[in-house]
């Protein structure tokens, strides 16, 4: 859909069907109230709603293009935040990773019949910088330099190297995407939010030697810290991530808001910015959609395809993760995924 002007974008979302939270929460009254506003970084309402208006299949449909957008466009964004994270008001507890040293999640699938791999990621944005599309390549390079300097001080298991996309061949890049390590360049909703502007400048990935600790640099969010490994040892995955993040937190300042927690360009990622997931094989539950949806609903789980957001499942393998990230602590978010997956596996076994 070719439309960029605010009036065209509004016409599109107000006259077409969409299940997005943007469509649900942008009334004509609100549109009129917000249409002349802009932030000190230069973000307008058009920038915030462009992706959702052009992509009617969006689930959320809005992006904050700088930290101030959350205040200037609060009347639209706050109801979307509450709806997505299932909270009554926009409020977030203090960061709490739990007692990480004593953490002991029992493996959910010792025999590895159901869980193929486990991953936890936490998004972060640099303090004082805007988000796409209100972001220049000069700023991307500046942020890249700050984070690479911090990552290069990591030691032991976390020691690794930064691989810039600017000097990586297309084949190397594709291999990392296929291995579920690297971010893709074909997410249509992110593209229309300016997520790939200036590609590949300032983008890259940090990888430890075992490829179990990964940092995405300048995808949509400035940073994604990721820990992943085969099997179902959530304690090992989560501990590694938090330990790494705590090292980086000592050297880099992140964007934070008392009510919204850690900031992200997508309202769905505010608060903890944490998504804990397993790749779970569940052929029986795939045939019993009603039961599957009921368990996901009760445990606030989200299902994605095997290649991430906006992709399909294959051979009954789904990416199962916590949906909520704001209004609960990091530890509680991880537990939501853990408890939900425990019930999914039990039910899958009963159906066999
Ligand atoms: P994000 O998790 O950062 O929101 P995506 O949904 O796009 O982003 O997923 C990014 C990549 O991580 C994809 O390649 C996806 O398949 C991979 N991934 C997610 N969860 C797991 C997991 N438990 N095991 C292996 N790969 C995973
Ligand atoms: C969408 O609106 O569908 C995308 N722009 C991103 C949604 C975020 N995904 C999610 O459910 N956490």
mmCIF file of C-alpha atoms and ligand atoms in Angstrom:
data_model
loop_
_atom_site.group_PDB
_atom_site.id
_atom_site.type_symbol
_atom_site.label_atom_id
_atom_site.label_comp_id
_atom_site.label_asym_id
_atom_site.label_seq_id
_atom_site.Cartn_x
_atom_site.Cartn_y
_atom_site.Cartn_z
ATOM 1 C CA UNK A 1 0.000 0.000 0.000
ATOM 2 C CA UNK A 2 1.672 3.244 -1.119
ATOM 3 C CA UNK A 3 0.715 5.948 1.337
ATOM 4 C CA UNK A 4 2.888 8.068 3.561
ATOM 5 C CA UNK A 5 0.990 11.236 4.200
ATOM 6 C CA UNK A 6 -0.854 11.316 7.543
ATOM 7 C CA UNK A 7 -4.272 11.858 5.922
ATOM 8 C CA UNK A 8 -3.706 8.849 3.599
ATOM 9 C CA UNK A 9 -2.526 6.689 6.493
ATOM 10 C CA UNK A 10 -5.597 7.612 8.547
ATOM 11 C CA UNK A 11 -7.896 6.934 5.591
ATOM 12 C CA UNK A 12 -6.345 3.504 5.178
ATOM 13 C CA UNK A 13 -6.660 2.393 8.815
ATOM 14 C CA UNK A 14 -10.094 3.946 9.334
ATOM 15 C CA UNK A 15 -11.684 2.426 6.235
ATOM 16 C CA UNK A 16 -10.080 -1.059 6.184
ATOM 17 C CA UNK A 17 -10.426 -4.050 8.478
ATOM 18 C CA UNK A 18 -7.466 -4.810 10.744
ATOM 19 C CA UNK A 19 -7.153 -6.770 13.986
ATOM 20 C CA UNK A 20 -4.324 -4.550 15.191
ATOM 21 C CA UNK A 21 -4.287 -2.705 18.502
ATOM 22 C CA UNK A 22 -3.765 0.472 16.461
ATOM 23 C CA UNK A 23 -7.117 0.008 14.725
ATOM 24 C CA UNK A 24 -8.800 -0.807 18.042
ATOM 25 C CA UNK A 25 -7.470 2.221 19.914
ATOM 26 C CA UNK A 26 -7.212 5.020 17.318
ATOM 27 C CA UNK A 27 -10.641 6.656 17.273
ATOM 28 C CA UNK A 28 -11.356 9.658 15.036
ATOM 29 C CA UNK A 29 -11.485 11.854 18.120
ATOM 30 C CA UNK A 30 -8.030 10.721 19.206
ATOM 31 C CA UNK A 31 -6.675 11.112 15.680
ATOM 32 C CA UNK A 32 -7.835 14.747 15.548
ATOM 33 C CA UNK A 33 -6.435 15.372 19.013
ATOM 34 C CA UNK A 34 -2.979 13.954 18.182
ATOM 35 C CA UNK A 35 -2.484 14.801 14.514
ATOM 36 C CA UNK A 36 -0.594 18.069 14.966
ATOM 37 C CA UNK A 37 1.728 16.858 17.721
ATOM 38 C CA UNK A 38 5.423 16.107 17.396
ATOM 39 C CA UNK A 39 8.301 15.343 19.769
ATOM 40 C CA UNK A 40 11.501 17.305 20.211
ATOM 41 C CA UNK A 41 13.237 14.656 18.103
ATOM 42 C CA UNK A 42 10.795 15.385 15.253
ATOM 43 C CA UNK A 43 8.547 12.304 15.523
ATOM 44 C CA UNK A 44 5.007 12.845 14.187
ATOM 45 C CA UNK A 45 1.824 10.787 14.457
ATOM 46 C CA UNK A 46 2.473 9.565 10.886
ATOM 47 C CA UNK A 47 5.804 8.063 12.010
ATOM 48 C CA UNK A 48 4.110 6.286 14.927
ATOM 49 C CA UNK A 49 1.230 4.732 12.939
ATOM 50 C CA UNK A 50 2.810 4.290 9.465
ATOM 51 C CA UNK A 51 3.674 0.598 9.817
ATOM 52 C CA UNK A 52 0.265 -0.429 11.138
ATOM 53 C CA UNK A 53 -1.584 1.596 8.481
ATOM 54 C CA UNK A 54 0.455 0.094 5.644
ATOM 55 C CA UNK A 55 0.337 -3.437 7.084
ATOM 56 C CA UNK A 56 -3.219 -4.276 8.025
ATOM 57 C CA UNK A 57 -2.047 -7.714 9.239
ATOM 58 C CA UNK A 58 -0.120 -6.028 12.093
ATOM 59 C CA UNK A 59 -0.875 -7.207 15.604
ATOM 60 C CA UNK A 60 0.217 -4.040 17.363
ATOM 61 C CA UNK A 61 0.715 -1.590 14.490
ATOM 62 C CA UNK A 62 2.531 1.310 16.193
ATOM 63 C CA UNK A 63 6.141 2.162 16.920
ATOM 64 C CA UNK A 64 7.527 4.833 19.239
ATOM 65 C CA UNK A 65 10.244 6.598 17.280
ATOM 66 C CA UNK A 66 11.991 8.103 20.294
ATOM 67 C CA UNK A 67 11.631 7.917 24.106
ATOM 68 C CA UNK A 68 9.471 11.063 24.212
ATOM 69 C CA UNK A 69 6.842 9.563 21.859
ATOM 70 C CA UNK A 70 5.504 7.566 24.812
ATOM 71 C CA UNK A 71 4.508 10.849 26.489
ATOM 72 C CA UNK A 72 3.508 12.974 23.476
ATOM 73 C CA UNK A 73 1.338 10.184 21.973
ATOM 74 C CA UNK A 74 0.334 8.757 25.373
ATOM 75 C CA UNK A 75 -3.410 8.908 24.602
ATOM 76 C CA UNK A 76 -2.908 6.358 21.837
ATOM 77 C CA UNK A 77 0.055 4.398 23.202
ATOM 78 C CA UNK A 78 -1.004 3.896 26.842
ATOM 79 C CA UNK A 79 -4.239 2.003 25.978
ATOM 80 C CA UNK A 80 -2.238 -0.133 23.522
ATOM 81 C CA UNK A 81 0.349 -0.896 26.221
ATOM 82 C CA UNK A 82 -2.391 -1.884 28.720
ATOM 83 C CA UNK A 83 -4.172 -4.038 26.167
ATOM 84 C CA UNK A 84 -1.056 -5.886 25.000
ATOM 85 C CA UNK A 85 0.405 -6.548 28.469
ATOM 86 C CA UNK A 86 -2.982 -7.146 30.108
ATOM 87 C CA UNK A 87 -2.534 -4.472 32.795
ATOM 88 C CA UNK A 88 -5.045 -1.934 34.097
ATOM 89 C CA UNK A 89 -2.601 0.967 34.162
ATOM 90 C CA UNK A 90 0.832 1.652 32.756
ATOM 91 C CA UNK A 91 3.111 0.796 35.646
ATOM 92 C CA UNK A 92 6.138 -1.399 35.932
ATOM 93 C CA UNK A 93 7.941 -2.941 38.943
ATOM 94 C CA UNK A 94 11.662 -2.421 39.546
ATOM 95 C CA UNK A 95 14.013 -4.653 37.577
ATOM 96 C CA UNK A 96 14.281 -8.020 39.381
ATOM 97 C CA UNK A 97 16.137 -10.904 37.775
ATOM 98 C CA UNK A 98 15.418 -13.181 40.767
ATOM 99 C CA UNK A 99 18.053 -14.969 42.836
ATOM 100 C CA UNK A 100 20.077 -15.866 39.773
ATOM 101 C CA UNK A 101 22.915 -17.649 41.598
ATOM 102 C CA UNK A 102 20.456 -20.080 43.268
ATOM 103 C CA UNK A 103 18.205 -20.490 40.262
ATOM 104 C CA UNK A 104 17.172 -24.063 39.622
ATOM 105 C CA UNK A 105 14.485 -24.614 36.994
ATOM 106 C CA UNK A 106 13.999 -28.375 36.643
ATOM 107 C CA UNK A 107 14.574 -29.359 33.008
ATOM 108 C CA UNK A 108 11.103 -29.579 31.436
ATOM 109 C CA UNK A 109 12.141 -32.213 28.937
ATOM 110 C CA UNK A 110 15.134 -34.250 30.100
ATOM 111 C CA UNK A 111 14.758 -36.748 27.224
ATOM 112 C CA UNK A 112 14.526 -33.937 24.638
ATOM 113 C CA UNK A 113 11.390 -35.347 23.025
ATOM 114 C CA UNK A 114 9.556 -32.030 22.849
ATOM 115 C CA UNK A 115 11.846 -29.076 23.506
ATOM 116 C CA UNK A 116 14.419 -28.564 20.783
ATOM 117 C CA UNK A 117 16.048 -25.414 22.104
ATOM 118 C CA UNK A 118 15.666 -22.685 24.710
ATOM 119 C CA UNK A 119 16.305 -18.961 24.260
ATOM 120 C CA UNK A 120 15.878 -15.833 26.370
ATOM 121 C CA UNK A 121 16.336 -12.363 24.934
ATOM 122 C CA UNK A 122 16.250 -8.941 26.501
ATOM 123 C CA UNK A 123 15.992 -5.787 24.389
ATOM 124 C CA UNK A 124 17.686 -2.533 25.377
ATOM 125 C CA UNK A 125 18.020 0.949 23.911
ATOM 126 C CA UNK A 126 20.829 3.420 24.497
ATOM 127 C CA UNK A 127 19.877 6.357 26.704
ATOM 128 C CA UNK A 128 19.504 9.646 24.814
ATOM 129 C CA UNK A 129 19.103 8.261 21.279
ATOM 130 C CA UNK A 130 15.974 8.127 19.130
ATOM 131 C CA UNK A 131 14.620 4.977 17.470
ATOM 132 C CA UNK A 132 13.966 4.236 13.762
ATOM 133 C CA UNK A 133 13.063 5.992 11.513
ATOM 134 C CA UNK A 134 14.170 9.091 13.469
ATOM 135 C CA UNK A 135 17.725 7.855 13.568
ATOM 136 C CA UNK A 136 20.714 8.639 11.344
ATOM 137 C CA UNK A 137 23.533 6.375 10.262
ATOM 138 C CA UNK A 138 25.945 8.623 12.149
ATOM 139 C CA UNK A 139 24.005 7.869 15.355
ATOM 140 C CA UNK A 140 23.933 4.150 14.518
ATOM 141 C CA UNK A 141 27.723 4.157 14.168
ATOM 142 C CA UNK A 142 28.059 6.050 17.442
ATOM 143 C CA UNK A 143 25.917 3.500 19.292
ATOM 144 C CA UNK A 144 27.759 0.613 17.622
ATOM 145 C CA UNK A 145 31.064 1.952 18.891
ATOM 146 C CA UNK A 146 29.770 2.281 22.471
ATOM 147 C CA UNK A 147 28.427 -1.268 22.651
ATOM 148 C CA UNK A 148 31.302 -2.984 20.836
ATOM 149 C CA UNK A 149 33.753 -1.369 23.255
ATOM 150 C CA UNK A 150 31.750 -2.748 26.204
ATOM 151 C CA UNK A 151 31.281 -6.213 24.681
ATOM 152 C CA UNK A 152 34.988 -6.540 23.925
ATOM 153 C CA UNK A 153 35.690 -6.491 27.678
ATOM 154 C CA UNK A 154 33.633 -9.655 28.318
ATOM 155 C CA UNK A 155 35.619 -12.637 29.519
ATOM 156 C CA UNK A 156 35.397 -16.403 30.039
ATOM 157 C CA UNK A 157 32.390 -18.071 28.455
ATOM 158 C CA UNK A 158 31.118 -14.738 27.157
ATOM 159 C CA UNK A 159 34.296 -13.875 25.278
ATOM 160 C CA UNK A 160 33.787 -13.580 21.550
ATOM 161 C CA UNK A 161 33.882 -11.228 18.592
ATOM 162 C CA UNK A 162 31.768 -8.612 16.897
ATOM 163 C CA UNK A 163 30.837 -9.232 13.255
ATOM 164 C CA UNK A 164 29.820 -6.122 11.352
ATOM 165 C CA UNK A 165 27.196 -6.514 8.660
ATOM 166 C CA UNK A 166 29.071 -3.930 6.642
ATOM 167 C CA UNK A 167 31.898 -6.385 6.044
ATOM 168 C CA UNK A 168 29.923 -9.657 6.012
ATOM 169 C CA UNK A 169 29.113 -11.542 2.786
ATOM 170 C CA UNK A 170 25.467 -12.235 1.938
ATOM 171 C CA UNK A 171 26.117 -15.989 2.341
ATOM 172 C CA UNK A 172 27.626 -15.580 5.815
ATOM 173 C CA UNK A 173 24.713 -13.386 6.830
ATOM 174 C CA UNK A 174 22.131 -15.854 5.496
ATOM 175 C CA UNK A 175 23.813 -18.746 7.309
ATOM 176 C CA UNK A 176 23.526 -16.863 10.624
ATOM 177 C CA UNK A 177 19.837 -16.145 9.915
ATOM 178 C CA UNK A 178 19.214 -19.823 9.061
ATOM 179 C CA UNK A 179 20.940 -20.852 12.312
ATOM 180 C CA UNK A 180 18.496 -18.621 14.280
ATOM 181 C CA UNK A 181 21.409 -16.455 15.395
ATOM 182 C CA UNK A 182 21.004 -13.288 13.346
ATOM 183 C CA UNK A 183 18.062 -10.929 12.801
ATOM 184 C CA UNK A 184 16.275 -11.043 9.451
ATOM 185 C CA UNK A 185 15.958 -8.223 6.942
ATOM 186 C CA UNK A 186 12.488 -9.112 5.682
ATOM 187 C CA UNK A 187 10.038 -8.306 8.473
ATOM 188 C CA UNK A 188 7.527 -6.188 6.556
ATOM 189 C CA UNK A 189 6.158 -4.389 9.619
ATOM 190 C CA UNK A 190 9.630 -3.420 10.806
ATOM 191 C CA UNK A 191 10.602 -2.326 7.296
ATOM 192 C CA UNK A 192 7.742 0.188 7.215
ATOM 193 C CA UNK A 193 8.817 1.443 10.639
ATOM 194 C CA UNK A 194 12.231 2.330 9.184
ATOM 195 C CA UNK A 195 13.940 -0.645 10.834
ATOM 196 C CA UNK A 196 16.089 -1.312 7.767
ATOM 197 C CA UNK A 197 16.847 2.307 6.821
ATOM 198 C CA UNK A 198 20.494 2.831 5.952
ATOM 199 C CA UNK A 199 21.128 -0.951 5.965
ATOM 200 C CA UNK A 200 23.736 -2.346 6.680
ATOM 201 C CA UNK A 201 25.397 0.654 8.327
ATOM 202 C CA UNK A 202 25.978 0.272 12.075
ATOM 203 C CA UNK A 203 24.460 -3.215 12.168
ATOM 204 C CA UNK A 204 26.124 -6.379 13.350
ATOM 205 C CA UNK A 205 26.180 -9.245 15.790
ATOM 206 C CA UNK A 206 28.404 -10.151 18.734
ATOM 207 C CA UNK A 207 28.911 -13.882 19.195
ATOM 208 C CA UNK A 208 30.694 -15.734 21.969
ATOM 209 C CA UNK A 209 32.868 -18.638 20.915
ATOM 210 C CA UNK A 210 30.198 -21.288 21.668
ATOM 211 C CA UNK A 211 27.478 -19.226 19.920
ATOM 212 C CA UNK A 212 25.375 -19.352 23.078
ATOM 213 C CA UNK A 213 25.564 -15.631 23.820
ATOM 214 C CA UNK A 214 24.549 -13.243 21.067
ATOM 215 C CA UNK A 215 24.004 -9.496 20.841
ATOM 216 C CA UNK A 216 22.084 -7.946 17.949
ATOM 217 C CA UNK A 217 23.251 -4.437 17.179
ATOM 218 C CA UNK A 218 20.865 -1.953 15.575
ATOM 219 C CA UNK A 219 18.024 -4.106 14.339
ATOM 220 C CA UNK A 220 14.746 -2.366 15.320
ATOM 221 C CA UNK A 221 15.748 -1.917 18.944
ATOM 222 C CA UNK A 222 19.280 -0.669 19.416
ATOM 223 C CA UNK A 223 20.253 -3.877 21.219
ATOM 224 C CA UNK A 224 19.009 -7.398 21.822
ATOM 225 C CA UNK A 225 20.933 -9.539 24.313
ATOM 226 C CA UNK A 226 20.299 -13.225 23.644
ATOM 227 C CA UNK A 227 21.247 -16.467 25.330
ATOM 228 C CA UNK A 228 20.341 -19.756 23.683
ATOM 229 C CA UNK A 229 21.246 -23.409 23.555
ATOM 230 C CA UNK A 230 19.889 -26.781 22.461
ATOM 231 C CA UNK A 231 17.719 -28.647 24.984
ATOM 232 C CA UNK A 232 15.671 -27.382 27.893
ATOM 233 C CA UNK A 233 18.124 -26.087 30.503
ATOM 234 C CA UNK A 234 16.411 -22.753 31.212
ATOM 235 C CA UNK A 235 18.564 -22.067 34.298
ATOM 236 C CA UNK A 236 21.745 -22.257 32.240
ATOM 237 C CA UNK A 237 20.324 -20.026 29.481
ATOM 238 C CA UNK A 238 18.868 -17.418 31.847
ATOM 239 C CA UNK A 239 21.920 -17.261 34.139
ATOM 240 C CA UNK A 240 24.244 -16.661 31.198
ATOM 241 C CA UNK A 241 22.052 -13.853 29.890
ATOM 242 C CA UNK A 242 21.694 -12.032 33.199
ATOM 243 C CA UNK A 243 25.368 -12.385 34.044
ATOM 244 C CA UNK A 244 26.305 -10.887 30.654
ATOM 245 C CA UNK A 245 23.762 -8.090 30.900
ATOM 246 C CA UNK A 246 24.974 -7.118 34.360
ATOM 247 C CA UNK A 247 28.529 -6.778 33.016
ATOM 248 C CA UNK A 248 27.354 -4.527 30.169
ATOM 249 C CA UNK A 249 25.047 -2.490 32.447
ATOM 250 C CA UNK A 250 28.132 -1.323 34.324
ATOM 251 C CA UNK A 251 29.466 0.290 31.141
ATOM 252 C CA UNK A 252 26.482 1.370 29.033
ATOM 253 C CA UNK A 253 23.457 3.477 30.017
ATOM 254 C CA UNK A 254 20.055 2.275 28.840
ATOM 255 C CA UNK A 255 16.809 4.202 28.240
ATOM 256 C CA UNK A 256 14.460 3.755 31.214
ATOM 257 C CA UNK A 257 11.159 5.263 32.320
ATOM 258 C CA UNK A 258 9.696 4.810 35.823
ATOM 259 C CA UNK A 259 6.269 3.766 34.554
ATOM 260 C CA UNK A 260 7.265 1.927 31.393
ATOM 261 C CA UNK A 261 10.475 0.227 32.509
ATOM 262 C CA UNK A 262 13.153 -0.246 29.878
ATOM 263 C CA UNK A 263 12.191 1.480 26.650
ATOM 264 C CA UNK A 264 11.839 -0.142 23.271
ATOM 265 C CA UNK A 265 10.557 1.067 19.912
ATOM 266 C CA UNK A 266 7.599 -1.348 20.055
ATOM 267 C CA UNK A 267 5.091 -1.024 22.948
ATOM 268 C CA UNK A 268 4.961 -4.829 23.123
ATOM 269 C CA UNK A 269 8.577 -4.869 24.275
ATOM 270 C CA UNK A 270 8.456 -2.315 27.087
ATOM 271 C CA UNK A 271 9.076 -3.102 30.746
ATOM 272 C CA UNK A 272 11.378 -6.084 30.966
ATOM 273 C CA UNK A 273 11.852 -6.295 27.151
ATOM 274 C CA UNK A 274 12.206 -10.018 27.909
ATOM 275 C CA UNK A 275 11.035 -12.864 25.706
ATOM 276 C CA UNK A 276 11.782 -16.374 26.966
ATOM 277 C CA UNK A 277 11.024 -19.036 24.392
ATOM 278 C CA UNK A 278 11.341 -22.695 23.560
ATOM 279 C CA UNK A 279 11.091 -24.364 20.197
ATOM 280 C CA UNK A 280 8.470 -26.947 21.106
ATOM 281 C CA UNK A 281 7.292 -29.929 19.061
ATOM 282 C CA UNK A 282 3.602 -30.598 19.707
ATOM 283 C CA UNK A 283 1.925 -32.599 16.895
ATOM 284 C CA UNK A 284 -1.039 -33.692 19.056
ATOM 285 C CA UNK A 285 -1.838 -30.203 20.317
ATOM 286 C CA UNK A 286 -1.503 -28.857 16.788
ATOM 287 C CA UNK A 287 -4.500 -31.040 15.935
ATOM 288 C CA UNK A 288 -6.428 -29.803 18.989
ATOM 289 C CA UNK A 289 -6.381 -26.051 18.449
ATOM 290 C CA UNK A 290 -9.038 -25.353 21.061
ATOM 291 C CA UNK A 291 -7.037 -26.976 23.858
ATOM 292 C CA UNK A 292 -3.832 -25.347 22.619
ATOM 293 C CA UNK A 293 -5.379 -21.878 22.528
ATOM 294 C CA UNK A 294 -6.918 -22.344 25.964
ATOM 295 C CA UNK A 295 -3.550 -23.213 27.557
ATOM 296 C CA UNK A 296 -1.826 -20.293 25.795
ATOM 297 C CA UNK A 297 -4.569 -17.911 26.892
ATOM 298 C CA UNK A 298 -4.456 -19.009 30.537
ATOM 299 C CA UNK A 299 -0.666 -18.783 30.751
ATOM 300 C CA UNK A 300 -0.251 -15.614 28.629
ATOM 301 C CA UNK A 301 1.767 -17.506 26.035
ATOM 302 C CA UNK A 302 2.392 -16.392 22.470
ATOM 303 C CA UNK A 303 2.939 -18.787 19.567
ATOM 304 C CA UNK A 304 5.243 -17.890 16.687
ATOM 305 C CA UNK A 305 6.560 -19.899 13.745
ATOM 306 C CA UNK A 306 9.987 -21.565 13.724
ATOM 307 C CA UNK A 307 11.697 -18.609 12.097
ATOM 308 C CA UNK A 308 10.287 -16.024 14.487
ATOM 309 C CA UNK A 309 7.641 -13.363 14.297
ATOM 310 C CA UNK A 310 5.349 -13.416 11.243
ATOM 311 C CA UNK A 311 6.592 -16.873 10.137
ATOM 312 C CA UNK A 312 4.850 -20.267 9.976
ATOM 313 C CA UNK A 313 5.385 -23.349 12.110
ATOM 314 C CA UNK A 314 6.991 -26.379 10.469
ATOM 315 C CA UNK A 315 6.615 -30.061 11.384
ATOM 316 C CA UNK A 316 4.503 -29.049 14.406
ATOM 317 C CA UNK A 317 7.373 -27.080 15.944
ATOM 318 C CA UNK A 318 6.332 -23.738 17.456
ATOM 319 C CA UNK A 319 8.174 -20.919 19.157
ATOM 320 C CA UNK A 320 6.360 -20.629 22.507
ATOM 321 C CA UNK A 321 7.088 -17.588 24.663
ATOM 322 C CA UNK A 322 5.776 -15.257 27.357
ATOM 323 C CA UNK A 323 3.586 -12.596 25.742
ATOM 324 C CA UNK A 324 3.643 -10.048 28.571
ATOM 325 C CA UNK A 325 6.774 -8.063 29.318
ATOM 326 C CA UNK A 326 5.480 -5.035 31.284
ATOM 327 C CA UNK A 327 3.843 -5.103 34.726
ATOM 328 C CA UNK A 328 5.827 -8.113 35.923
ATOM 329 C CA UNK A 329 9.479 -8.699 36.842
ATOM 330 C CA UNK A 330 12.037 -10.419 34.648
ATOM 331 C CA UNK A 331 11.883 -13.492 36.869
ATOM 332 C CA UNK A 332 8.068 -13.607 36.706
ATOM 333 C CA UNK A 333 8.156 -13.282 32.909
ATOM 334 C CA UNK A 334 10.478 -16.278 32.610
ATOM 335 C CA UNK A 335 8.236 -18.246 35.020
ATOM 336 C CA UNK A 336 5.174 -17.522 32.869
ATOM 337 C CA UNK A 337 6.825 -19.232 29.943
ATOM 338 C CA UNK A 338 8.134 -22.103 32.098
ATOM 339 C CA UNK A 339 4.764 -22.868 33.761
ATOM 340 C CA UNK A 340 2.863 -22.630 30.487
ATOM 341 C CA UNK A 341 5.262 -24.915 28.633
ATOM 342 C CA UNK A 342 5.102 -27.424 31.494
ATOM 343 C CA UNK A 343 1.337 -27.672 30.982
ATOM 344 C CA UNK A 344 1.696 -27.871 27.191
ATOM 345 C CA UNK A 345 4.082 -30.830 27.480
ATOM 346 C CA UNK A 346 1.867 -32.656 30.035
ATOM 347 C CA UNK A 347 -1.153 -32.188 27.782
ATOM 348 C CA UNK A 348 0.759 -33.272 24.673
ATOM 349 C CA UNK A 349 1.729 -36.490 26.518
ATOM 350 C CA UNK A 350 -1.887 -37.143 27.596
ATOM 351 C CA UNK A 351 -3.076 -36.768 24.010
ATOM 352 C CA UNK A 352 -0.515 -39.259 22.602
HETATM 353 P P1 LIG B 1 12.739 -11.781 18.955
HETATM 354 O O1 LIG B 1 12.796 -12.993 19.770
HETATM 355 O O2 LIG B 1 13.985 -11.000 19.099
HETATM 356 O O3 LIG B 1 11.499 -11.008 19.216
HETATM 357 P P2 LIG B 1 12.079 -13.241 16.451
HETATM 358 O O4 LIG B 1 10.742 -13.745 16.838
HETATM 359 O O5 LIG B 1 12.192 -12.633 15.096
HETATM 360 O O6 LIG B 1 12.676 -12.124 17.401
HETATM 361 O O7 LIG B 1 13.103 -14.435 16.559
HETATM 362 C C1 LIG B 1 14.458 -14.247 16.235
HETATM 363 C C2 LIG B 1 15.162 -15.543 15.946
HETATM 364 O O8 LIG B 1 15.283 -16.304 17.130
HETATM 365 C C3 LIG B 1 14.452 -16.423 14.932
HETATM 366 O O9 LIG B 1 15.408 -17.028 14.084
HETATM 367 C C4 LIG B 1 13.811 -17.482 15.806
HETATM 368 O O10 LIG B 1 13.587 -18.710 15.149
HETATM 369 C C5 LIG B 1 14.884 -17.640 16.862
HETATM 370 N N1 LIG B 1 14.381 -18.271 18.088
HETATM 371 C C6 LIG B 1 13.443 -17.817 18.938
HETATM 372 N N2 LIG B 1 13.253 -18.671 19.954
HETATM 373 C C7 LIG B 1 14.099 -19.711 19.745
HETATM 374 C C8 LIG B 1 14.394 -20.909 20.436
HETATM 375 N N3 LIG B 1 13.785 -21.235 21.578
HETATM 376 N N4 LIG B 1 15.321 -21.727 19.897
HETATM 377 C C9 LIG B 1 15.969 -21.416 18.759
HETATM 378 N N5 LIG B 1 15.749 -20.296 18.069
HETATM 379 C C10 LIG B 1 14.830 -19.449 18.549
HETATM 380 C C1 LIG B 2 3.045 -5.992 14.587
HETATM 381 O O1 LIG B 2 2.393 -5.006 14.861
HETATM 382 O O2 LIG B 2 2.568 -7.076 14.276
HETATM 383 C C2 LIG B 2 4.554 -5.836 14.571
HETATM 384 N N1 LIG B 2 4.854 -4.495 14.244
HETATM 385 C C3 LIG B 2 5.228 -6.147 15.879
HETATM 386 C C4 LIG B 2 4.388 -6.728 16.951
HETATM 387 C C5 LIG B 2 5.211 -7.088 18.133
HETATM 388 N N2 LIG B 2 5.137 -8.456 18.359
HETATM 389 C C6 LIG B 2 4.669 -9.033 19.437
HETATM 390 O O3 LIG B 2 3.614 -9.606 19.450
HETATM 391 N N3 LIG B 2 5.448 -8.936 20.503
#
